PDB file of N, CA and C in Angstrom:
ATOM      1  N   UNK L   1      41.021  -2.069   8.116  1.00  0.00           N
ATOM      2  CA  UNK L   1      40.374  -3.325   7.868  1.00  0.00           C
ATOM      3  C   UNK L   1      38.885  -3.215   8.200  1.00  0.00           C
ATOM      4  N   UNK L   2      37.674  -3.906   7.418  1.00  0.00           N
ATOM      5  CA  UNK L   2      36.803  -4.012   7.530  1.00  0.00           C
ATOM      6  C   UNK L   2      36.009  -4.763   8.731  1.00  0.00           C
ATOM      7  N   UNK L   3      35.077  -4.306   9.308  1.00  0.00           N
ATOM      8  CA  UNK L   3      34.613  -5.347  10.738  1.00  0.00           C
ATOM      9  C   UNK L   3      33.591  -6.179   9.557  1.00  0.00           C
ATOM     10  N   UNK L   4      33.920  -7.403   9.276  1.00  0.00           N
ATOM     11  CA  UNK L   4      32.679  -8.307   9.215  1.00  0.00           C
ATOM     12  C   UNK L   4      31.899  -9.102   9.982  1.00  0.00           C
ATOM     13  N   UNK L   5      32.151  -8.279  11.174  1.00  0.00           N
ATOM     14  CA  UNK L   5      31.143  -9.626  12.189  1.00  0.00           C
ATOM     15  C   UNK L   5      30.068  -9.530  12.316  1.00  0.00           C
ATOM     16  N   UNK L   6      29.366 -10.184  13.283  1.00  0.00           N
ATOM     17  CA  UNK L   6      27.737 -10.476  12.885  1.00  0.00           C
ATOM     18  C   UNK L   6      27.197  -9.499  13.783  1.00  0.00           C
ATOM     19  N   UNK L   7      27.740  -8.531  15.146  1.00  0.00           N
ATOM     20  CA  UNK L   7      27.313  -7.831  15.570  1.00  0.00           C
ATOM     21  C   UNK L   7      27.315  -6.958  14.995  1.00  0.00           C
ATOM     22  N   UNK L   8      27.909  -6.638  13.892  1.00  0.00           N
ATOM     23  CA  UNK L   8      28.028  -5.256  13.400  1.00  0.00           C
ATOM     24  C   UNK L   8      26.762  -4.850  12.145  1.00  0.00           C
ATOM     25  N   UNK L   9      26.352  -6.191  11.725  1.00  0.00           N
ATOM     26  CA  UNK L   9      24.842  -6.283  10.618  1.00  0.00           C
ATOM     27  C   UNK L   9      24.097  -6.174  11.547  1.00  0.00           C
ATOM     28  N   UNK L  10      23.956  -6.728  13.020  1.00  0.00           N
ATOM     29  CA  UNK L  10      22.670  -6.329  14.176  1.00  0.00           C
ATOM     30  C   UNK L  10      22.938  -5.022  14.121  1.00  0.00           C
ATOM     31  N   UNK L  11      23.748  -3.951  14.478  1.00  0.00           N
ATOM     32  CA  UNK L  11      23.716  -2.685  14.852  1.00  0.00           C
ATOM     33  C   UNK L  11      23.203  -1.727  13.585  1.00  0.00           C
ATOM     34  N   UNK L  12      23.398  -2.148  12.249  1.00  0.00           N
ATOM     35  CA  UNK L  12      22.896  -1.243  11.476  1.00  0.00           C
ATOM     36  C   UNK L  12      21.788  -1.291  10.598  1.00  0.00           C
ATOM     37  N   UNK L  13      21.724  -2.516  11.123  1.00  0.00           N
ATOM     38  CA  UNK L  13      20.014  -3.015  10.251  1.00  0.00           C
ATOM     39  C   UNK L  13      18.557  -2.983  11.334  1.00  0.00           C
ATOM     40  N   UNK L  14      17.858  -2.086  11.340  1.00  0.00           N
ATOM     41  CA  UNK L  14      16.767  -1.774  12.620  1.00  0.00           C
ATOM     42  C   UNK L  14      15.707  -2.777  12.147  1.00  0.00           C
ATOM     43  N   UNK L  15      14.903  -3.738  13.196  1.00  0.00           N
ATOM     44  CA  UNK L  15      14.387  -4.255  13.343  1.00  0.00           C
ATOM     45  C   UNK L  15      12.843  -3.822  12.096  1.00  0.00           C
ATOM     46  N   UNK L  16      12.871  -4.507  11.267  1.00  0.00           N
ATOM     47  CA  UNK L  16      11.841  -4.256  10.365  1.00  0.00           C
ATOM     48  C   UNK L  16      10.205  -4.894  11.087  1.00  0.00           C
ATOM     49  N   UNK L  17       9.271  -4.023  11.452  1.00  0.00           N
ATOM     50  CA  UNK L  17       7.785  -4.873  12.015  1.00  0.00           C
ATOM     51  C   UNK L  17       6.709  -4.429  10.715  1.00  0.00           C
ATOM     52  N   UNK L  18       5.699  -4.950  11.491  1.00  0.00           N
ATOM     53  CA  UNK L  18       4.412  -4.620  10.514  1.00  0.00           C
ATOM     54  C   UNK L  18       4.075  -2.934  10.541  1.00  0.00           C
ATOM     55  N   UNK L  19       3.863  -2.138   9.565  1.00  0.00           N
ATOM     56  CA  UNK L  19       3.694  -0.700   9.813  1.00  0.00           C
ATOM     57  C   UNK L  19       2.446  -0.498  11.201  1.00  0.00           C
ATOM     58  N   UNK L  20       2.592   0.663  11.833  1.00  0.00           N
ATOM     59  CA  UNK L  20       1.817   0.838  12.511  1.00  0.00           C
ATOM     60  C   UNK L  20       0.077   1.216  12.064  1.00  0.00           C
ATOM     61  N   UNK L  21      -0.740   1.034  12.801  1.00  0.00           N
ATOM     62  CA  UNK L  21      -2.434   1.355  12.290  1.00  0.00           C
ATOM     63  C   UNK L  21      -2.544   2.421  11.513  1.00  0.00           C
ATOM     64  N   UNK L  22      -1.787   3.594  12.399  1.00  0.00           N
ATOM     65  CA  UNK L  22      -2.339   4.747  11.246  1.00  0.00           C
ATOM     66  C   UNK L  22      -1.896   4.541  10.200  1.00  0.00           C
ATOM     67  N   UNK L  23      -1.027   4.075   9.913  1.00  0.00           N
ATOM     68  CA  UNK L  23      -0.130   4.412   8.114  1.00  0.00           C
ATOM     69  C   UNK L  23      -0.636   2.837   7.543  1.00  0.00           C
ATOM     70  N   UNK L  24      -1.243   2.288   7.790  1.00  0.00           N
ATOM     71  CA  UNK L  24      -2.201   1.141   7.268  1.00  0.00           C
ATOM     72  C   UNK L  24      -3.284   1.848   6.801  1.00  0.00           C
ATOM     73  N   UNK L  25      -4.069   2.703   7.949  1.00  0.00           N
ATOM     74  CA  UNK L  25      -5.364   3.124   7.374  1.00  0.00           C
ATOM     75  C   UNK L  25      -5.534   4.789   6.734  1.00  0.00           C
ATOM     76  N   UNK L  26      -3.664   5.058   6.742  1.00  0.00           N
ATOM     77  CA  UNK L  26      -3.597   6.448   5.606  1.00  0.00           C
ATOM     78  C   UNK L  26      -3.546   5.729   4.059  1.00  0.00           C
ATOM     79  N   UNK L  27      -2.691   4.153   4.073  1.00  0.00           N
ATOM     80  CA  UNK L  27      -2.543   4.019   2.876  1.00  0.00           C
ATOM     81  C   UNK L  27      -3.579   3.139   2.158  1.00  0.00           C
ATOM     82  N   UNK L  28      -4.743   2.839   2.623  1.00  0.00           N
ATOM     83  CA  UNK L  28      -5.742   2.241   2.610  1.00  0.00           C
ATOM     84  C   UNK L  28      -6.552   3.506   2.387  1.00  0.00           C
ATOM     85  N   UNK L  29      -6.642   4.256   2.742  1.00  0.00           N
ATOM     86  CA  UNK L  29      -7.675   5.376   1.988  1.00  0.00           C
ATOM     87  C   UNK L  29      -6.807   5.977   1.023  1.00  0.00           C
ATOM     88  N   UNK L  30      -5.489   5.837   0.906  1.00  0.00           N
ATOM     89  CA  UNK L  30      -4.972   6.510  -1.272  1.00  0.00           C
ATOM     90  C   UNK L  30      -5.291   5.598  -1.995  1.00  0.00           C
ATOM     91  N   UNK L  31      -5.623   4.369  -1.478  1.00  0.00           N
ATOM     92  CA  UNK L  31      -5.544   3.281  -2.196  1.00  0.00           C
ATOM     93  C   UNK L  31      -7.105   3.165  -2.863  1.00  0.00           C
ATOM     94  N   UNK L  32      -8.424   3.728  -1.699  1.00  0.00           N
ATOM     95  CA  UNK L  32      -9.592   4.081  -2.163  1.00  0.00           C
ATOM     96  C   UNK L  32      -9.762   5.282  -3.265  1.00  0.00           C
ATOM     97  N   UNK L  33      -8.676   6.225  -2.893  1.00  0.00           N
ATOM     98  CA  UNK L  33      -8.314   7.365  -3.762  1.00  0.00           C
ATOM     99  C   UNK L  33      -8.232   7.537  -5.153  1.00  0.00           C
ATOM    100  N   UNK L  34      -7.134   6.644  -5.103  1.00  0.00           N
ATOM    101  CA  UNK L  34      -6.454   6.270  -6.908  1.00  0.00           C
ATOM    102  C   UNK L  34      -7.942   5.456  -7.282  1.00  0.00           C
ATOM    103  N   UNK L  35      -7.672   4.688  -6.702  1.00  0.00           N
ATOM    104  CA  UNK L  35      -8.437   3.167  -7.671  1.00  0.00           C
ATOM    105  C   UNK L  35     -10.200   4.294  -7.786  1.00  0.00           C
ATOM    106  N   UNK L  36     -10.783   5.547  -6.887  1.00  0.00           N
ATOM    107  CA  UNK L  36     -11.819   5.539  -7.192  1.00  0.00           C
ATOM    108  C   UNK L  36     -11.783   6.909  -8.168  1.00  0.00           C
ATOM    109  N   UNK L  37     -10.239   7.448  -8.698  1.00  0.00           N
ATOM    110  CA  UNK L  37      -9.915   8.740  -9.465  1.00  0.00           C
ATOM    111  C   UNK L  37      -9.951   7.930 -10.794  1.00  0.00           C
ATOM    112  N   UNK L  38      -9.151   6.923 -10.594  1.00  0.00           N
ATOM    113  CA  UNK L  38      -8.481   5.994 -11.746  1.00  0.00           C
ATOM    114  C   UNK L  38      -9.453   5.402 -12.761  1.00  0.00           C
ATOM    115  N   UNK L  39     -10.488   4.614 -11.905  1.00  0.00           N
ATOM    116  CA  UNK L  39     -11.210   3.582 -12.434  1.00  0.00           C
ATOM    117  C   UNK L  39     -11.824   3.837 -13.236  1.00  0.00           C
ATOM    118  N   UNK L  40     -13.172   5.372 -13.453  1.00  0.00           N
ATOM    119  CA  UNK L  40     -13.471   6.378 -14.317  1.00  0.00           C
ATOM    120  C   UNK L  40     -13.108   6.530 -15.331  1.00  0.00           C
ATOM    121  N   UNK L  41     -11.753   7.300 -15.286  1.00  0.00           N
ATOM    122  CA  UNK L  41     -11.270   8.091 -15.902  1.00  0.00           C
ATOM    123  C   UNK L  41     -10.410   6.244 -16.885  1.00  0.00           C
ATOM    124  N   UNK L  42      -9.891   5.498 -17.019  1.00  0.00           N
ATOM    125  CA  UNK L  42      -9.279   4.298 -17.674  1.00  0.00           C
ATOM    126  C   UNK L  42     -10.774   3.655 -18.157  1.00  0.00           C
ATOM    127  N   UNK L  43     -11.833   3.448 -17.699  1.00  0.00           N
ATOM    128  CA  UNK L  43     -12.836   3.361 -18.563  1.00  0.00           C
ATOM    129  C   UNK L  43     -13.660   4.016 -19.462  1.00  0.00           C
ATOM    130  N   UNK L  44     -14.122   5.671 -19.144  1.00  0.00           N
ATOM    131  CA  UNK L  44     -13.337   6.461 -20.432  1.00  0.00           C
ATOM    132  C   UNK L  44     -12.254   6.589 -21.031  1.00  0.00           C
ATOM    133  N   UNK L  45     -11.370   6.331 -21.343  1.00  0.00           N
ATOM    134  CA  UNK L  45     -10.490   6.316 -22.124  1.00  0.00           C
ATOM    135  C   UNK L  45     -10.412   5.105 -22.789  1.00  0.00           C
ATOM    136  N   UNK L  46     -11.112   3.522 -22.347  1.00  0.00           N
ATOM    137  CA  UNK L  46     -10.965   2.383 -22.838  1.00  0.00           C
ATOM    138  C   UNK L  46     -12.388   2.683 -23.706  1.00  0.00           C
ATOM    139  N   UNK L  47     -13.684   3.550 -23.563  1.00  0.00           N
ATOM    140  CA  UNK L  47     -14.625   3.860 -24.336  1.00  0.00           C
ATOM    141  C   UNK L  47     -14.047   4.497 -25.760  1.00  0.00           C
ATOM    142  N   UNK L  48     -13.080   5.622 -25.279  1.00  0.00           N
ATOM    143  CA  UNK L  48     -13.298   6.467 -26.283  1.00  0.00           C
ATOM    144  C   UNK L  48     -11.983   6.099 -27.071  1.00  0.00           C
ATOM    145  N   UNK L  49     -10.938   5.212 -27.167  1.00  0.00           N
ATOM    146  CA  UNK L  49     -10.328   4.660 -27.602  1.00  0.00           C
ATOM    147  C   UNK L  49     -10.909   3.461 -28.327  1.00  0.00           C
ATOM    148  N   UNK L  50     -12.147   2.975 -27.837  1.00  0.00           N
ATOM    149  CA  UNK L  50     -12.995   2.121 -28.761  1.00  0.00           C
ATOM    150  C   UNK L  50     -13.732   2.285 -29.590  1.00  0.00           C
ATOM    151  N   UNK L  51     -13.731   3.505 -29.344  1.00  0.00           N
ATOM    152  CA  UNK L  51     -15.582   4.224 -30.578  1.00  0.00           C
ATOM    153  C   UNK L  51     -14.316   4.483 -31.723  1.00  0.00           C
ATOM    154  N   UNK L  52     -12.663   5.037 -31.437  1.00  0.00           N
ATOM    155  CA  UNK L  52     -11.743   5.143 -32.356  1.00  0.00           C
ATOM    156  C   UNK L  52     -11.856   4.332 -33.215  1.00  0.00           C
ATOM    157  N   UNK L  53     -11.357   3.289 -32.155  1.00  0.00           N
ATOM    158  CA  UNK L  53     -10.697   1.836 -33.271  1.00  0.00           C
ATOM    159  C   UNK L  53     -12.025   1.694 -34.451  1.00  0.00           C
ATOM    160  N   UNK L  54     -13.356   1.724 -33.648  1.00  0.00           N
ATOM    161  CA  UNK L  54     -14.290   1.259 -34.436  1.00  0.00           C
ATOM    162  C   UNK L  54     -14.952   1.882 -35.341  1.00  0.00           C
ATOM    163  N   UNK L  55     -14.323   2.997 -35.545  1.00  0.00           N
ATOM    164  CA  UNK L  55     -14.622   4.272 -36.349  1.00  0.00           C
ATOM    165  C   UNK L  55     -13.756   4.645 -37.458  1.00  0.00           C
ATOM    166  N   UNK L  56     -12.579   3.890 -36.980  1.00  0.00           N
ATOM    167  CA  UNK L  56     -11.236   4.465 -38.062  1.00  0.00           C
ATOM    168  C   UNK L  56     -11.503   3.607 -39.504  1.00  0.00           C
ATOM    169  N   UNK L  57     -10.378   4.270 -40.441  1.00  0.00           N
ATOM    170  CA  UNK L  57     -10.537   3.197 -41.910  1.00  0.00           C
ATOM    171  C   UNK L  57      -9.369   2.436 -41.810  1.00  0.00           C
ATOM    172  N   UNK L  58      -9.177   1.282 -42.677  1.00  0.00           N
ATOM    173  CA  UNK L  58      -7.983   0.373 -42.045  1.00  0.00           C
ATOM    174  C   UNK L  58      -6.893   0.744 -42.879  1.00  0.00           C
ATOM    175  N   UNK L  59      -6.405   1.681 -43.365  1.00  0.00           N
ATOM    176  CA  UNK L  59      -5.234   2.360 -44.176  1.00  0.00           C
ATOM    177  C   UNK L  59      -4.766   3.853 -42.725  1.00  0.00           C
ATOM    178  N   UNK L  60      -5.649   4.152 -42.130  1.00  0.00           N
ATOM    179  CA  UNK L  60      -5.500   5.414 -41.420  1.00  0.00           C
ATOM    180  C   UNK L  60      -4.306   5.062 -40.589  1.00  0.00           C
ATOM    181  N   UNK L  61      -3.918   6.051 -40.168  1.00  0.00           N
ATOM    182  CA  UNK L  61      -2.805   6.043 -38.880  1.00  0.00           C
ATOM    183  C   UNK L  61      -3.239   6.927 -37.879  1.00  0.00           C
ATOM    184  N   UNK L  62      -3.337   6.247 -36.716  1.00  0.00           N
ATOM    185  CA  UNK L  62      -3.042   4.964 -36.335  1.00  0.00           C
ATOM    186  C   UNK L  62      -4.018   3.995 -36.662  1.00  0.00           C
ATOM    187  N   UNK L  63      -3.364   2.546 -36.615  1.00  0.00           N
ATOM    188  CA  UNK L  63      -4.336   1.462 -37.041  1.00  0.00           C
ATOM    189  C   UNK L  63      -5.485   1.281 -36.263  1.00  0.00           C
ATOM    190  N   UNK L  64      -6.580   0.490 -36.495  1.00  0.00           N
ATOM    191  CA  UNK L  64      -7.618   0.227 -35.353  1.00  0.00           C
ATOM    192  C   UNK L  64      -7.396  -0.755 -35.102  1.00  0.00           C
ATOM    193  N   UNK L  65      -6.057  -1.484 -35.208  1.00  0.00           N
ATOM    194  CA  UNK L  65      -5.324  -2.484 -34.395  1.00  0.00           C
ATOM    195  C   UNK L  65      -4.639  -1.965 -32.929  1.00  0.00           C
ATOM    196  N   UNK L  66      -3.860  -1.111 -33.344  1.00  0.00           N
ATOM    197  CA  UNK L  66      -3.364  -0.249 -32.715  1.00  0.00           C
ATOM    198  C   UNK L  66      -4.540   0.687 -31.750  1.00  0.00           C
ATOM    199  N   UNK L  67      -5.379   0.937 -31.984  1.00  0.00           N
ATOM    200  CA  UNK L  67      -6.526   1.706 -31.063  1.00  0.00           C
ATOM    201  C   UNK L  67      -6.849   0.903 -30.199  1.00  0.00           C
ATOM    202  N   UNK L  68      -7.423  -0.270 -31.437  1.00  0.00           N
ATOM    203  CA  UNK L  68      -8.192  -1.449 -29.844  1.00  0.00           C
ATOM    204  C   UNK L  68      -7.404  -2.012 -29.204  1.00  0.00           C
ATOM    205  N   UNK L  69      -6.000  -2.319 -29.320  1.00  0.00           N
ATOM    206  CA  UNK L  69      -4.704  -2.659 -28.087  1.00  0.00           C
ATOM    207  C   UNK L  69      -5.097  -1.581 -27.164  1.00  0.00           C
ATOM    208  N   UNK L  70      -4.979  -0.487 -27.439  1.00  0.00           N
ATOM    209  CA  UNK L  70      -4.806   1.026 -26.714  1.00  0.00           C
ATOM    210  C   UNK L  70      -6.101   0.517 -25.551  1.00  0.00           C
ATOM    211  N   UNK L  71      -7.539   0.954 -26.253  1.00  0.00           N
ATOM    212  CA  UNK L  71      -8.830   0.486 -25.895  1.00  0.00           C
ATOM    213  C   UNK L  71      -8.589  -0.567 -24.676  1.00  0.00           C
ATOM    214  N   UNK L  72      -8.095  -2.025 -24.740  1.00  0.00           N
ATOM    215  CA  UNK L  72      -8.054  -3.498 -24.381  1.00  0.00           C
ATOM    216  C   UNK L  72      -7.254  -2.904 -23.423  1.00  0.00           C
ATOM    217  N   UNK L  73      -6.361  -2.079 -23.169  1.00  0.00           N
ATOM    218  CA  UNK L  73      -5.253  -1.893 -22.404  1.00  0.00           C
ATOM    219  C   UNK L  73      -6.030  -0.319 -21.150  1.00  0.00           C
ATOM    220  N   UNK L  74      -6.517  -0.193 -21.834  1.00  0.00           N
ATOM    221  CA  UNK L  74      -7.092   0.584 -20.949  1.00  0.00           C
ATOM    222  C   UNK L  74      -8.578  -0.273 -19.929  1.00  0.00           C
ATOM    223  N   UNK L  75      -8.726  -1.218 -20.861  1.00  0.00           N
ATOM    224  CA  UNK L  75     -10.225  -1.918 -19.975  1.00  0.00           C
ATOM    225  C   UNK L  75      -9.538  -2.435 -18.763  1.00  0.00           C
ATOM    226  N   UNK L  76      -8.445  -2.975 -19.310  1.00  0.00           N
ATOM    227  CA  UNK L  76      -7.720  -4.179 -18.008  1.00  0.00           C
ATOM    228  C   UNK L  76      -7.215  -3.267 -16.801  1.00  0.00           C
ATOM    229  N   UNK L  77      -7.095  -1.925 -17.149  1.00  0.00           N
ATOM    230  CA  UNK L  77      -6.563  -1.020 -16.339  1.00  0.00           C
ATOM    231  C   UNK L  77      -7.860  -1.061 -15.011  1.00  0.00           C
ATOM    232  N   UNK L  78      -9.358  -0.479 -15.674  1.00  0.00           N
ATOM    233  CA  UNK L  78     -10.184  -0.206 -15.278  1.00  0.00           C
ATOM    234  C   UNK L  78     -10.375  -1.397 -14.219  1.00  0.00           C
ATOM    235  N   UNK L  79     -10.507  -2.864 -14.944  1.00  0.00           N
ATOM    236  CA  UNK L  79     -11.011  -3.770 -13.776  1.00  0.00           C
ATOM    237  C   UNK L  79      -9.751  -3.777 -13.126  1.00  0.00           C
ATOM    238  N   UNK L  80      -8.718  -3.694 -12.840  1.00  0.00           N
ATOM    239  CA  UNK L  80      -7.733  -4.169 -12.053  1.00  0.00           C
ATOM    240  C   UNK L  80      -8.287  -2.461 -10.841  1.00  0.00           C
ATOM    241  N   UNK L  81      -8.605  -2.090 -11.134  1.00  0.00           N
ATOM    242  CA  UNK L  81      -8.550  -0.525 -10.002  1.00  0.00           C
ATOM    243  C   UNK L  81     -10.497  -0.930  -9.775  1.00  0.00           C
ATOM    244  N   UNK L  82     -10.990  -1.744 -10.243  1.00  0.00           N
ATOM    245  CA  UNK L  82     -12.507  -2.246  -9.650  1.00  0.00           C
ATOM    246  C   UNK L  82     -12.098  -3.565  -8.879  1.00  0.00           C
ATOM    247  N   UNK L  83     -10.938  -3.897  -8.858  1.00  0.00           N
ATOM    248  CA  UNK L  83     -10.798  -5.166  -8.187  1.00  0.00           C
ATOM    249  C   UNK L  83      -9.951  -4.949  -6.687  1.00  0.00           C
ATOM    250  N   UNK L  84      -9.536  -3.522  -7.115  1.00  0.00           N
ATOM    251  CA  UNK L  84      -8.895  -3.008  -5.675  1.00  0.00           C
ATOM    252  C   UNK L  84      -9.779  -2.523  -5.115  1.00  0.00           C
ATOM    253  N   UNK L  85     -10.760  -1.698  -5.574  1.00  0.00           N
ATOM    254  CA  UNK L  85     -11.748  -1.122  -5.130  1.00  0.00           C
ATOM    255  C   UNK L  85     -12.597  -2.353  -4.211  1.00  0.00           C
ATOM    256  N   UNK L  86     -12.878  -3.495  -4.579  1.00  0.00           N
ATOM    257  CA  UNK L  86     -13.480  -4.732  -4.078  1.00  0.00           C
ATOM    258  C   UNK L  86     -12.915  -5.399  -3.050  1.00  0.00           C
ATOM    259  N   UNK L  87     -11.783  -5.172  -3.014  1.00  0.00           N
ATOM    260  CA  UNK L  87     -11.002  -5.871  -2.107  1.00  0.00           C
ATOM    261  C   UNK L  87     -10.624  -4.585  -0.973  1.00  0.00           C
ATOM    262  N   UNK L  88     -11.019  -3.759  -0.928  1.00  0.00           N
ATOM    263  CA  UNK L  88     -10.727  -2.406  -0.189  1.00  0.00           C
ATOM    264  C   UNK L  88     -11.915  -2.438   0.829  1.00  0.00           C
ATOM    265  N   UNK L  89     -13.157  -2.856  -0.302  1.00  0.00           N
ATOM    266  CA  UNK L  89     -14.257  -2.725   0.535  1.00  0.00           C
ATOM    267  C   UNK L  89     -13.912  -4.073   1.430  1.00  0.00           C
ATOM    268  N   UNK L  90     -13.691  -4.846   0.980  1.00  0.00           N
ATOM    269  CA  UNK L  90     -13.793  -6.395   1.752  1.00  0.00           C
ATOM    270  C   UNK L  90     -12.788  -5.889   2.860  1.00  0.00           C
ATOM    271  N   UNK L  91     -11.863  -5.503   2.878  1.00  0.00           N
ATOM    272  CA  UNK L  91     -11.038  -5.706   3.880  1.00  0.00           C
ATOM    273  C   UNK L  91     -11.608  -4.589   5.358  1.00  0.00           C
ATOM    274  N   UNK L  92     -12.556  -3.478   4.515  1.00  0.00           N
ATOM    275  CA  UNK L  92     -13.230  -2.389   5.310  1.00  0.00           C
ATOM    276  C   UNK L  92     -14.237  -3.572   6.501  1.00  0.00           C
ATOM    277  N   UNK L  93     -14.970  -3.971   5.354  1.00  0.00           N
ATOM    278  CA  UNK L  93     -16.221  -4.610   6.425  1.00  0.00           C
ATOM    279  C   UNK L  93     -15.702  -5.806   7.263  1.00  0.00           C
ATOM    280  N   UNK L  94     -14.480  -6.459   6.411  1.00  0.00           N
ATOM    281  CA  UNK L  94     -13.917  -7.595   7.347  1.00  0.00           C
ATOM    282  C   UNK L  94     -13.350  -6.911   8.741  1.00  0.00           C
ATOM    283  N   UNK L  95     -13.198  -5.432   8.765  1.00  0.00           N
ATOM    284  CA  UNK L  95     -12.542  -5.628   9.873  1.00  0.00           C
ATOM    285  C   UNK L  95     -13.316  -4.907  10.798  1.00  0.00           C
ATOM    286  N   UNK L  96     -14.324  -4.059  10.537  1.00  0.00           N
ATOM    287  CA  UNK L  96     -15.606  -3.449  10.975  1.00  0.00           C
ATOM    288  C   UNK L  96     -16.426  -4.549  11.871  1.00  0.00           C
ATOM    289  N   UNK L  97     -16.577  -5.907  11.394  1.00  0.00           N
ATOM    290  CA  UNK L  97     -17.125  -7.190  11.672  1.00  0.00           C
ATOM    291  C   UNK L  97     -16.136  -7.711  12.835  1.00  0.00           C
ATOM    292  N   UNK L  98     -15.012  -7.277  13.004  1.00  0.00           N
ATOM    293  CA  UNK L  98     -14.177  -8.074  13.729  1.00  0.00           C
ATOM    294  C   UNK L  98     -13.955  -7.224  14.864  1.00  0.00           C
ATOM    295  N   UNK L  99     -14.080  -6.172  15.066  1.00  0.00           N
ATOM    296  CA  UNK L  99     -14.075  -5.172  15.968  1.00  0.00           C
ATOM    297  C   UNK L  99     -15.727  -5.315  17.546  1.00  0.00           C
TER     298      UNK L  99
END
């Protein structure tokens, strides 16, 4: 028979806390990492996926419908990894200031 009692979910479930400092400020610098490898490299590719679209003929394959989605999808990439980047810094000096 199965134990369903309530001591037995305390014993195998370990107390979940906030991660400790270092592994806050290891994953806070991949996070400067990606977003400052990323951000580059998704705004070239949202360039040169645009000079496509705007270059292609409208019978070609792929469409320059299809490019500038590609293009549009790569811009949103770029600001979303400039908006981590912004908020990376903010959280740097907010806590530099608080120290």
């Amino acid at each position: 028979m199965r134990d369903h009692s309530p001591e037995r979910d305390k014993r195998r479930r370990p107390v979940a806390g906030p991660p400790p400092p270092q592994a806050r400020r290891r994953a806070l610098r991949l996070r400067r990492l990606l977003a400052a490898v990323h951000m580059p490299l998704y705004l070239a590719l949202a360039v040169l996926f645009g000079v496509w679209a705007w270059r292609s003929q409208g019978g070609s394959a792929p469409s320059p419908w299809a490019l500038g989605a590609i293009s549009l999808l790569f811009a949103v990439l770029a600001l979303l990894a400039l908006v981590d980047v912004a908020v990376i810094r903010e959280h740097h000096r907010h806590r530099s200031t608080r120290r």
